[in-house]
């Protein structure tokens, strides 16, 4: 959210997910293959159970600091490979961020510190089936023009969204450059704007948990649904399928049977409520 910007280390991520949480704000979950080389990552925030579902889909190690009751229960029930900044070493508070930000926006860790914690836990870093399938070469897709894309995030689809992610395509670099809050989305680690080869939007039902005192939400990312895939200035509809909360998921072409093969490169994935009006032009 606004108060936590800039985020640190996100430009090093291979895949970034953006999903709603309580209050209508969004959080990012960044996946790193070469995490050890990242100078600094943060700010690290608390867990949500549906982010654990996404992490499990990648067979990843989930890094967080505390979490909602639902997230804590999920970690305990699944015996999730997680690293919690409330209990593990090598996490630290950024002195610079503490000057201007609330305490919760200041927890950081280095890639080397992360590796040390993973080694201490004895976690496996071998991965099994992954949800995203990448081709070896850049292939032009058939679709509508998408030199500019807007993805709003709001449970109440008829109101102005709190968060709006925008993407401008650069034909020279063949990358989408991300914006948010009417400005460029910058990594405070190196002052680089986030850019992606692939933009994906996955639509699924989302709602506030009835009676939850904090307004925590449920993200029903199971079953089958639709979405969009944009690359190289074009966008087309896709289909997703995820059998259980703990399983990986599969992306298909619009026919629902042909596996979707992504162009090689960094990828951004928005998981938005069903019915979200995604704009491309």
Coordinates of C-alpha atoms in Angstrom, one line a residue:
X1 CA 0.0 0.0 0.0
X2 CA 0.9 3.7 -0.2
X3 CA 2.5 3.8 3.2
X4 CA 4.9 1.0 2.5
X5 CA 6.4 2.3 -0.7
X6 CA 8.9 1.7 -2.1
X7 CA 9.0 -2.0 -1.8
X8 CA 12.5 -3.5 -1.8
X9 CA 13.9 -6.3 -4.0
X10 CA 10.8 -6.9 -6.0
X11 CA 12.5 -6.3 -9.4
X12 CA 14.6 -9.4 -8.8
X13 CA 11.5 -11.7 -8.6
X14 CA 10.7 -14.1 -11.4
X15 CA 7.0 -14.1 -10.7
X16 CA 4.9 -11.6 -8.7
X17 CA 1.3 -12.2 -7.6
X18 CA -1.0 -9.4 -6.5
X19 CA -4.2 -10.2 -4.6
X20 CA -6.7 -8.3 -2.4
X21 CA -6.7 -8.4 1.3
X22 CA -8.9 -6.9 4.0
X23 CA -9.7 -3.2 3.6
X24 CA -9.5 -3.3 -0.2
X25 CA -5.7 -3.0 -0.4
X26 CA -3.5 -5.5 -2.1
X27 CA -0.3 -7.2 -1.2
X28 CA 2.4 -8.7 -3.4
X29 CA 3.9 -12.2 -3.2
X30 CA 7.2 -12.4 -5.0
X31 CA 8.8 -15.7 -6.1
X32 CA 12.5 -15.9 -6.5
X33 CA 14.6 -18.7 -8.0
X34 CA 18.0 -17.1 -7.2
X35 CA 16.9 -15.6 -3.9
X36 CA 20.4 -15.7 -2.4
X37 CA 21.6 -13.0 -4.8
X38 CA 18.9 -10.5 -3.8
X39 CA 20.6 -7.7 -1.7
X40 CA 17.5 -6.9 0.4
X41 CA 13.8 -8.0 0.4
X42 CA 11.0 -6.2 2.1
X43 CA 8.9 -5.1 3.7
X44 CA 7.9 -8.5 4.8
X45 CA 4.3 -8.7 6.1
X46 CA 2.0 -11.2 7.7
X47 CA 0.6 -14.3 6.1
X48 CA -2.8 -14.9 4.6
X49 CA -4.1 -18.4 4.0
X50 CA -4.8 -17.9 0.3
X51 CA -1.3 -16.7 -0.3
X52 CA -0.1 -20.0 1.2
X53 CA -2.3 -21.8 -1.4
X54 CA -0.5 -19.9 -4.1
X55 CA 2.9 -20.7 -2.6
X56 CA 2.0 -24.4 -2.3
X57 CA 1.0 -24.3 -6.0
X58 CA 4.7 -23.6 -6.7
X59 CA 6.0 -25.9 -4.0
X60 CA 7.8 -22.8 -2.6
X61 CA 9.1 -21.9 0.9
X62 CA 6.7 -19.3 2.3
X63 CA 8.4 -16.3 4.0
X64 CA 6.3 -14.0 6.2
X65 CA 6.0 -12.3 9.6
X66 CA 3.1 -13.6 11.7
X67 CA -0.2 -14.0 10.0
X68 CA -4.0 -14.1 10.3
X69 CA -5.6 -16.8 12.4
X70 CA -6.6 -18.6 9.2
X71 CA -3.0 -18.5 7.9
X72 CA -1.5 -19.8 11.2
X73 CA -4.0 -22.7 11.2
X74 CA -3.2 -23.5 7.5
X75 CA 0.6 -23.6 8.2
X76 CA 0.1 -25.8 11.2
X77 CA -2.4 -28.2 9.5
X78 CA -0.2 -28.6 6.3
X79 CA 3.2 -28.5 8.0
X80 CA 4.0 -25.8 5.4
X81 CA 7.7 -25.1 4.8
X82 CA 7.6 -21.5 6.1
X83 CA 10.0 -19.0 7.6
X84 CA 8.4 -16.6 10.1
X85 CA 10.2 -13.4 10.8
X86 CA 8.7 -13.3 14.3
X87 CA 10.8 -16.3 15.3
X88 CA 13.7 -16.6 13.0
X89 CA 17.0 -14.8 12.9
X90 CA 18.6 -12.6 10.2
X91 CA 15.5 -10.4 9.8
X92 CA 16.0 -6.8 10.8
X93 CA 14.2 -3.4 10.9
X94 CA 15.3 -0.9 8.3
X95 CA 16.7 2.2 10.1
X96 CA 16.0 4.3 7.1
X97 CA 12.3 3.2 6.7
X98 CA 11.7 3.6 10.5
X99 CA 12.3 7.4 10.0
X100 CA 9.3 7.8 7.8
X101 CA 7.1 4.7 8.0
X102 CA 5.0 2.7 10.5
X103 CA 6.8 -0.1 12.3
X104 CA 5.0 -2.8 10.3
X105 CA 6.5 -1.6 7.0
X106 CA 10.1 -1.9 8.0
X107 CA 10.9 -5.7 8.3
X108 CA 13.6 -6.8 5.9
X109 CA 15.9 -9.7 5.1
X110 CA 18.8 -10.2 2.7
X111 CA 19.0 -13.1 0.3
X112 CA 21.9 -14.5 2.2
X113 CA 20.0 -14.3 5.5
X114 CA 17.2 -16.1 3.8
X115 CA 19.5 -18.9 2.7
X116 CA 20.9 -19.2 6.2
X117 CA 17.4 -19.6 7.6
X118 CA 16.4 -22.2 4.9
X119 CA 19.6 -24.2 5.7
X120 CA 18.9 -24.0 9.4
X121 CA 15.4 -25.3 8.9
X122 CA 16.7 -28.0 6.6
X123 CA 14.1 -27.3 4.0
X124 CA 14.3 -28.8 0.5
X125 CA 14.7 -26.3 -2.4
X126 CA 13.9 -28.9 -5.0
X127 CA 10.6 -28.2 -6.8
X128 CA 8.0 -30.5 -8.3
X129 CA 5.3 -29.7 -10.8
X130 CA 4.9 -25.9 -11.5
X131 CA 1.8 -24.2 -12.6
X132 CA 3.4 -22.0 -15.3
X133 CA 4.7 -23.6 -18.5
X134 CA 7.3 -21.5 -20.4
X135 CA 8.4 -22.0 -24.0
X136 CA 11.9 -21.7 -25.2
X137 CA 11.3 -18.9 -27.7
X138 CA 9.2 -15.8 -27.9
X139 CA 6.0 -16.6 -29.8
X140 CA 3.6 -13.9 -31.0
X141 CA 0.0 -14.7 -29.8
X142 CA -3.2 -14.1 -31.6
X143 CA -5.3 -11.6 -29.7
X144 CA -6.6 -8.1 -29.2
X145 CA -4.3 -5.1 -29.0
X146 CA -2.9 -4.5 -25.5
X147 CA -0.3 -1.8 -25.5
X148 CA -1.9 -0.5 -22.2
X149 CA -3.6 -2.6 -19.5
X150 CA -5.5 -1.6 -16.4
X151 CA -6.3 -4.2 -13.6
X152 CA -8.5 -2.8 -10.8
X153 CA -8.7 -4.5 -7.4
X154 CA -12.0 -4.3 -5.6
X155 CA -14.5 -6.7 -4.0
X156 CA -17.2 -4.1 -4.7
X157 CA -17.0 -4.1 -8.5
X158 CA -19.2 -1.1 -8.9
X159 CA -17.1 1.3 -6.9
X160 CA -13.8 3.0 -7.5
X161 CA -11.0 0.6 -6.7
X162 CA -8.5 1.4 -4.0
X163 CA -5.7 -0.3 -6.0
X164 CA -5.2 -0.1 -9.7
X165 CA -2.3 -1.7 -11.5
X166 CA -1.4 -0.4 -14.9
X167 CA 1.0 -1.8 -17.6
X168 CA 2.4 0.1 -20.5
X169 CA 4.0 -1.9 -23.3
X170 CA 7.3 -1.0 -24.7
X171 CA 7.7 -2.4 -28.2
X172 CA 11.5 -1.9 -28.2
X173 CA 12.1 -4.0 -25.0
X174 CA 9.0 -6.2 -25.5
X175 CA 8.2 -5.6 -21.8
X176 CA 5.3 -4.3 -19.8
X177 CA 6.2 -1.5 -17.4
X178 CA 4.1 -1.5 -14.2
X179 CA 2.5 1.4 -12.6
X180 CA 0.3 1.9 -9.5
X181 CA -1.2 4.8 -7.5
X182 CA -0.8 7.0 -10.7
X183 CA 3.0 6.6 -10.7
X184 CA 5.7 4.1 -11.7
X185 CA 6.1 1.0 -9.6
X186 CA 9.7 1.4 -8.5
X187 CA 11.9 -1.1 -6.6
X188 CA 13.6 0.9 -3.8
X189 CA 16.6 -1.5 -4.0
X190 CA 17.8 -0.2 -7.4
X191 CA 15.3 2.5 -8.4
X192 CA 14.2 0.3 -11.4
X193 CA 10.6 0.2 -12.6
X194 CA 9.0 -3.2 -12.4
X195 CA 8.7 -4.8 -15.9
X196 CA 7.3 -8.0 -17.1
X197 CA 7.2 -10.2 -20.3
X198 CA 3.9 -11.7 -19.3
X199 CA 0.8 -10.3 -17.7
X200 CA -1.8 -12.7 -16.4
X201 CA -5.2 -12.1 -14.7
X202 CA -7.0 -15.0 -13.0
X203 CA -10.7 -14.4 -12.0
X204 CA -12.2 -16.3 -9.1
X205 CA -14.9 -15.6 -6.5
X206 CA -13.8 -13.6 -3.4
X207 CA -15.7 -12.4 -0.4
X208 CA -15.3 -11.1 3.1
X209 CA -15.5 -13.9 5.7
X210 CA -18.9 -13.5 7.4
X211 CA -18.5 -12.2 11.0
X212 CA -14.7 -11.8 10.8
X213 CA -13.7 -8.9 13.0
X214 CA -10.9 -7.8 10.7
X215 CA -12.7 -8.2 7.4
X216 CA -10.4 -11.0 6.2
X217 CA -11.4 -12.3 2.9
X218 CA -11.7 -15.7 1.2
X219 CA -10.3 -16.3 -2.2
X220 CA -11.9 -19.3 -3.9
X221 CA -9.1 -20.3 -6.2
X222 CA -10.3 -23.8 -6.8
X223 CA -12.3 -25.4 -9.5
X224 CA -12.3 -23.9 -13.0
X225 CA -12.5 -20.3 -14.2
X226 CA -11.4 -17.8 -16.8
X227 CA -8.8 -15.1 -17.1
X228 CA -6.5 -13.3 -19.6
X229 CA -3.0 -13.6 -20.9
X230 CA -1.1 -10.6 -22.4
X231 CA 2.4 -10.6 -23.9
X232 CA 4.1 -8.7 -26.7
X233 CA 1.3 -6.1 -26.9
X234 CA -1.6 -8.6 -27.4
X235 CA -4.1 -10.1 -25.0
X236 CA -6.4 -13.2 -25.2
X237 CA -8.8 -15.1 -22.9
X238 CA -7.6 -18.2 -21.0
X239 CA -9.0 -20.8 -18.7
X240 CA -7.5 -22.0 -15.3
X241 CA -8.1 -25.1 -13.3
X242 CA -7.1 -25.9 -9.7
X243 CA -8.4 -29.1 -8.2
X244 CA -7.8 -28.4 -4.5
X245 CA -6.4 -25.7 -2.3
X246 CA -3.1 -27.6 -1.8
X247 CA -2.6 -28.6 -5.5
X248 CA -0.9 -26.7 -8.3
X249 CA -3.0 -25.2 -11.0
X250 CA -3.0 -25.4 -14.8
X251 CA -3.5 -22.7 -17.4
X252 CA -5.2 -23.5 -20.7
X253 CA -6.1 -21.7 -23.9
X254 CA -9.6 -20.5 -24.2
X255 CA -10.8 -23.9 -25.3
X256 CA -10.1 -25.2 -21.8
X257 CA -8.0 -28.2 -23.0
X258 CA -4.9 -26.9 -24.8
X259 CA -2.2 -26.1 -22.2
X260 CA -1.1 -22.4 -22.2
X261 CA 2.6 -22.0 -23.0
X262 CA 4.0 -18.6 -21.8
X263 CA 6.7 -16.6 -23.5
X264 CA 10.0 -16.9 -21.5
X265 CA 10.4 -14.0 -19.0
X266 CA 9.3 -12.4 -15.8
X267 CA 5.6 -12.7 -15.2
X268 CA 3.0 -10.8 -13.2
X269 CA -0.2 -12.5 -12.0
X270 CA -3.3 -10.7 -10.7
X271 CA -5.9 -12.8 -8.9
X272 CA -9.0 -10.7 -9.1
X273 CA -12.7 -11.1 -8.2
X274 CA -14.9 -12.7 -10.8
X275 CA -16.4 -9.9 -13.0
X276 CA -13.5 -7.5 -12.6
X277 CA -13.4 -5.2 -15.6
X278 CA -9.9 -5.5 -17.1
X279 CA -9.2 -2.9 -19.7
X280 CA -6.8 -3.3 -22.6
X281 CA -6.2 -1.0 -25.6

